CSV table of C-alpha atoms in Angstrom, one decimal:
chain,number,residue,atom,x,y,z
A,1211,UNK,CA,57.6,61.2,10.3
A,1212,UNK,CA,53.7,60.5,10.4
A,1213,UNK,CA,52.9,59.2,14.2
A,1214,UNK,CA,50.6,59.6,17.0
A,1215,UNK,CA,51.5,58.8,20.3
A,1216,UNK,CA,49.1,58.0,23.4
A,1217,UNK,CA,50.4,58.3,27.2
A,1218,UNK,CA,50.6,55.6,29.1
A,1219,UNK,CA,50.8,52.7,27.5
A,1220,UNK,CA,49.4,51.0,30.6
A,1221,UNK,CA,47.5,52.1,33.7
A,1222,UNK,CA,46.1,50.8,36.4
A,1223,UNK,CA,43.7,52.4,38.8
A,1224,UNK,CA,41.7,52.2,41.8
A,1225,UNK,CA,37.9,52.8,41.3
A,1226,UNK,CA,37.0,56.8,42.3
A,1227,UNK,CA,40.4,58.3,41.1
A,1228,UNK,CA,40.9,60.1,38.2
A,1229,UNK,CA,42.4,59.0,35.0
A,1230,UNK,CA,44.1,61.2,32.2
A,1231,UNK,CA,45.1,59.9,28.8
A,1232,UNK,CA,47.3,61.5,26.6
A,1233,UNK,CA,47.5,61.4,22.8
A,1234,UNK,CA,50.2,63.6,20.2
A,1235,UNK,CA,50.1,63.4,16.5
A,1236,UNK,CA,52.3,65.7,14.5
A,1237,UNK,CA,50.7,65.7,10.8
A,1238,UNK,CA,49.0,69.3,11.9
A,1239,UNK,CA,45.3,66.9,11.3
A,1240,UNK,CA,41.9,68.7,12.5
A,1241,UNK,CA,40.4,65.7,14.0
A,1242,UNK,CA,40.9,63.7,16.6
A,1243,UNK,CA,39.2,60.9,18.1
A,1244,UNK,CA,39.0,58.7,21.2
A,1245,UNK,CA,37.9,55.2,20.7
A,1246,UNK,CA,37.5,52.4,23.3
A,1247,UNK,CA,37.9,48.7,22.7
A,1248,UNK,CA,36.2,46.0,23.8
A,1249,UNK,CA,36.0,41.9,23.9
A,1250,UNK,CA,32.7,41.7,20.7
A,1251,UNK,CA,32.3,45.2,20.5
A,1252,UNK,CA,35.0,46.3,17.7
A,1253,UNK,CA,35.6,50.1,18.2
A,1254,UNK,CA,33.4,52.5,19.9
A,1255,UNK,CA,33.8,56.6,18.9
A,1256,UNK,CA,33.4,58.5,23.2
A,1257,UNK,CA,34.3,61.6,21.4
A,1258,UNK,CA,35.4,63.1,18.7
A,1259,UNK,CA,37.1,66.6,18.2
A,1260,UNK,CA,37.2,68.8,15.1
A,1261,UNK,CA,39.5,71.4,16.1
A,1262,UNK,CA,41.1,73.4,19.2
A,1263,UNK,CA,38.0,73.9,21.5
A,1264,UNK,CA,35.9,72.3,19.4
A,1265,UNK,CA,34.7,68.7,20.6
A,1266,UNK,CA,31.8,66.5,19.8
A,1267,UNK,CA,30.4,63.5,21.9
A,1268,UNK,CA,30.5,60.2,20.2
A,1269,UNK,CA,28.9,57.2,20.9
A,1270,UNK,CA,29.6,56.2,24.3
A,1271,UNK,CA,30.6,59.7,26.1
A,1272,UNK,CA,29.0,59.2,29.4
A,1273,UNK,CA,31.8,59.2,32.1
A,1274,UNK,CA,34.7,60.7,29.8
A,1275,UNK,CA,35.5,64.1,28.8
A,1276,UNK,CA,37.7,65.7,26.2
A,1277,UNK,CA,40.4,68.6,26.3
A,1278,UNK,CA,41.7,69.9,23.0
A,1279,UNK,CA,43.8,73.4,23.9
A,1280,UNK,CA,46.0,72.9,21.1
A,1281,UNK,CA,46.1,71.0,17.8
A,1282,UNK,CA,48.9,68.4,17.9
A,1283,UNK,CA,47.0,67.3,21.5
A,1284,UNK,CA,43.9,65.6,22.4
A,1285,UNK,CA,43.3,64.5,26.4
A,1286,UNK,CA,40.6,61.7,27.6
A,1287,UNK,CA,39.7,62.4,31.0
A,1288,UNK,CA,37.7,60.2,33.7
A,1289,UNK,CA,36.8,61.6,36.8
A,1290,UNK,CA,36.2,59.3,39.4
A,1291,UNK,CA,37.0,56.1,36.7
A,1292,UNK,CA,34.6,52.9,36.9
A,1293,UNK,CA,35.3,49.4,37.0
A,1294,UNK,CA,33.4,49.2,33.9
A,1295,UNK,CA,35.9,51.2,32.1
A,1296,UNK,CA,38.3,48.8,31.9
A,1297,UNK,CA,38.9,48.6,28.1
A,1298,UNK,CA,41.7,49.5,25.7
A,1299,UNK,CA,41.5,53.0,24.4
A,1300,UNK,CA,42.4,54.2,20.9
A,1301,UNK,CA,43.5,57.6,20.0
A,1302,UNK,CA,43.4,58.6,16.4
A,1303,UNK,CA,43.5,61.9,14.3
A,1304,UNK,CA,42.3,62.5,10.5
A,1305,UNK,CA,42.9,65.3,7.9
A,1306,UNK,CA,39.3,65.3,7.3
A,1307,UNK,CA,36.1,64.3,7.4
A,1308,UNK,CA,35.8,60.5,6.4
A,1309,UNK,CA,39.6,60.6,5.6
A,1310,UNK,CA,42.1,57.8,6.2
A,1311,UNK,CA,42.4,57.7,10.2
A,1312,UNK,CA,46.0,57.4,11.6
A,1313,UNK,CA,46.1,55.4,15.7
A,1314,UNK,CA,48.1,55.7,18.3
A,1315,UNK,CA,49.3,52.0,20.0
A,1316,UNK,CA,46.7,52.4,22.4
A,1317,UNK,CA,46.3,52.1,26.6
A,1318,UNK,CA,45.7,49.3,28.7
A,1319,UNK,CA,43.7,50.6,31.6
A,1320,UNK,CA,42.2,48.5,34.0
A,1321,UNK,CA,40.1,49.8,36.8
A,1322,UNK,CA,40.2,47.9,39.9
B,1339,UNK,CA,21.0,49.9,14.5
B,1340,UNK,CA,24.4,48.8,13.6
B,1341,UNK,CA,25.5,50.3,10.3
B,1342,UNK,CA,28.0,47.9,9.6
B,1343,UNK,CA,27.9,44.5,9.9
B,1344,UNK,CA,31.2,42.5,9.2
B,1345,UNK,CA,31.3,38.6,8.7
B,1346,UNK,CA,32.6,36.4,9.4
B,1347,UNK,CA,33.6,37.4,13.4
B,1348,UNK,CA,36.2,34.4,13.4
B,1349,UNK,CA,38.1,32.6,10.4
B,1350,UNK,CA,40.9,29.5,10.3
B,1351,UNK,CA,43.2,29.3,7.4
B,1352,UNK,CA,45.5,26.7,6.5
B,1353,UNK,CA,48.9,28.0,5.1
B,1354,UNK,CA,48.1,28.6,1.1
B,1355,UNK,CA,44.6,29.0,1.0
B,1356,UNK,CA,42.6,31.8,1.1
B,1357,UNK,CA,39.3,33.7,2.0
B,1358,UNK,CA,37.1,36.5,1.9
B,1359,UNK,CA,35.8,38.8,5.1
B,1360,UNK,CA,32.7,40.7,4.1
B,1361,UNK,CA,31.5,44.3,5.3
B,1362,UNK,CA,27.7,44.7,5.3
B,1363,UNK,CA,26.6,48.4,5.5
B,1364,UNK,CA,23.1,49.6,6.4
B,1365,UNK,CA,23.0,52.7,4.6
B,1366,UNK,CA,25.2,54.6,1.6
B,1367,UNK,CA,28.8,55.0,3.1
B,1368,UNK,CA,31.1,57.7,1.1
B,1369,UNK,CA,34.0,55.1,1.5
B,1370,UNK,CA,35.3,52.8,3.5
B,1371,UNK,CA,38.8,51.4,5.2
B,1372,UNK,CA,40.7,48.3,6.2
B,1373,UNK,CA,42.5,48.0,9.1
B,1374,UNK,CA,45.0,44.6,10.8
B,1375,UNK,CA,45.1,45.2,14.6
B,1376,UNK,CA,49.1,44.0,15.0
B,1377,UNK,CA,50.8,41.8,18.0
B,1378,UNK,CA,51.3,44.9,19.9
B,1379,UNK,CA,47.7,46.4,19.4
B,1380,UNK,CA,48.2,49.0,16.8
B,1381,UNK,CA,45.6,49.2,13.8
B,1382,UNK,CA,47.4,48.9,10.9
B,1383,UNK,CA,45.9,50.9,7.9
B,1384,UNK,CA,45.3,48.4,5.4
B,1385,UNK,CA,43.0,50.1,2.0
B,1386,UNK,CA,41.1,53.0,1.6
B,1387,UNK,CA,38.9,53.0,-0.9
B,1388,UNK,CA,36.2,55.2,-2.6
B,1389,UNK,CA,35.3,52.4,-5.1
B,1390,UNK,CA,36.2,50.0,-7.4
B,1391,UNK,CA,39.0,47.7,-5.8
B,1392,UNK,CA,42.8,47.9,-4.8
B,1393,UNK,CA,45.4,45.4,-4.7
B,1394,UNK,CA,48.0,45.2,-2.0
B,1395,UNK,CA,50.7,41.7,-2.2
B,1396,UNK,CA,48.4,39.0,-1.6
B,1397,UNK,CA,45.4,41.1,-0.4
B,1398,UNK,CA,42.3,42.6,-2.5
B,1399,UNK,CA,39.5,44.9,-1.4
B,1400,UNK,CA,36.7,46.2,-3.1
B,1401,UNK,CA,34.0,48.4,-2.4
B,1402,UNK,CA,30.5,48.7,-4.0
B,1403,UNK,CA,28.7,51.7,-2.4
B,1404,UNK,CA,25.1,51.1,-4.3
B,1405,UNK,CA,25.7,47.4,-3.8
B,1406,UNK,CA,26.5,48.4,0.3
B,1407,UNK,CA,29.3,46.4,0.9
B,1408,UNK,CA,33.2,45.9,0.9
B,1409,UNK,CA,34.9,42.5,0.9
B,1410,UNK,CA,38.9,41.4,1.4
B,1411,UNK,CA,40.2,39.1,0.2
B,1412,UNK,CA,43.4,36.9,1.8
B,1413,UNK,CA,45.1,34.4,-1.0
B,1414,UNK,CA,47.9,32.3,-0.3
B,1415,UNK,CA,47.8,33.1,3.2
B,1416,UNK,CA,50.8,33.2,5.6
B,1417,UNK,CA,51.5,32.6,9.1
B,1418,UNK,CA,51.6,36.7,9.5
B,1419,UNK,CA,48.5,37.4,8.6
B,1420,UNK,CA,47.0,36.1,11.8
B,1421,UNK,CA,45.4,38.9,13.7
B,1422,UNK,CA,42.0,40.8,14.5
B,1423,UNK,CA,40.7,42.9,11.0
B,1424,UNK,CA,38.2,45.6,11.1
B,1425,UNK,CA,35.7,47.1,8.2
B,1426,UNK,CA,35.3,51.2,8.8
B,1427,UNK,CA,33.0,53.1,6.5
B,1428,UNK,CA,31.9,56.9,7.4
B,1429,UNK,CA,28.7,58.5,5.6
B,1430,UNK,CA,28.3,60.9,3.0
B,1431,UNK,CA,29.3,64.3,4.8
B,1432,UNK,CA,30.1,61.9,7.6
B,1433,UNK,CA,32.5,62.7,10.2
B,1434,UNK,CA,33.9,59.6,11.5
B,1435,UNK,CA,34.4,56.1,10.7
B,1436,UNK,CA,31.8,53.4,11.5
B,1437,UNK,CA,33.5,50.4,13.0
B,1438,UNK,CA,32.6,46.6,12.1
B,1439,UNK,CA,32.5,44.7,15.4
B,1440,UNK,CA,36.0,42.9,13.6
B,1441,UNK,CA,37.0,39.7,12.0
B,1442,UNK,CA,40.2,37.2,14.2
B,1443,UNK,CA,41.7,35.3,11.5
B,1444,UNK,CA,44.0,32.8,12.4
B,1445,UNK,CA,46.3,30.7,9.6
B,1446,UNK,CA,47.8,27.9,10.6
B,1447,UNK,CA,50.6,24.9,9.4
């Protein structure tokens, strides 16, 4: 069953707290992505991972870091969350470069 | 600068009518994908094109790499077609998709 699972779906945090967003996929895809989506800005790439411990910055990496210790899991970490990181975060995976992306349902994060 | 320019940003349709969404690219892209965001916020794959056209039901998409554009046509629009549509394209040798800013489609009776 081809699936990208994100946890949690909704999260409320206070400014300065740490945030961990988890993503898993069951398709053995090598490449995984974290995006955020804000009104009027579309989807913006935060980080991309080509395989275990092979991660690269996307367009807006500042304030975020990632971890990929297993091919099927890709985590997004916010150390000391800021209010401007309130957004909807999408995880995605693909077989390889430029191939079809499969998205999770998204995590709605509110930083108060 | 922006590499994927999507238009219009919003589109209102009456049931049974049709229209087109367009994405222009500022550079040569290898392939394009079209997505629709559903009511739960998930992104649904609609089309993946490396060239030419594809049709699925009332949706039809075209991609011209040389002319640097892609279109998504909706015909005989239905209420369930409402939602936000995104195009996304990948460079030659690119590592990820570059997204347009989306088109919000509203279909009314």
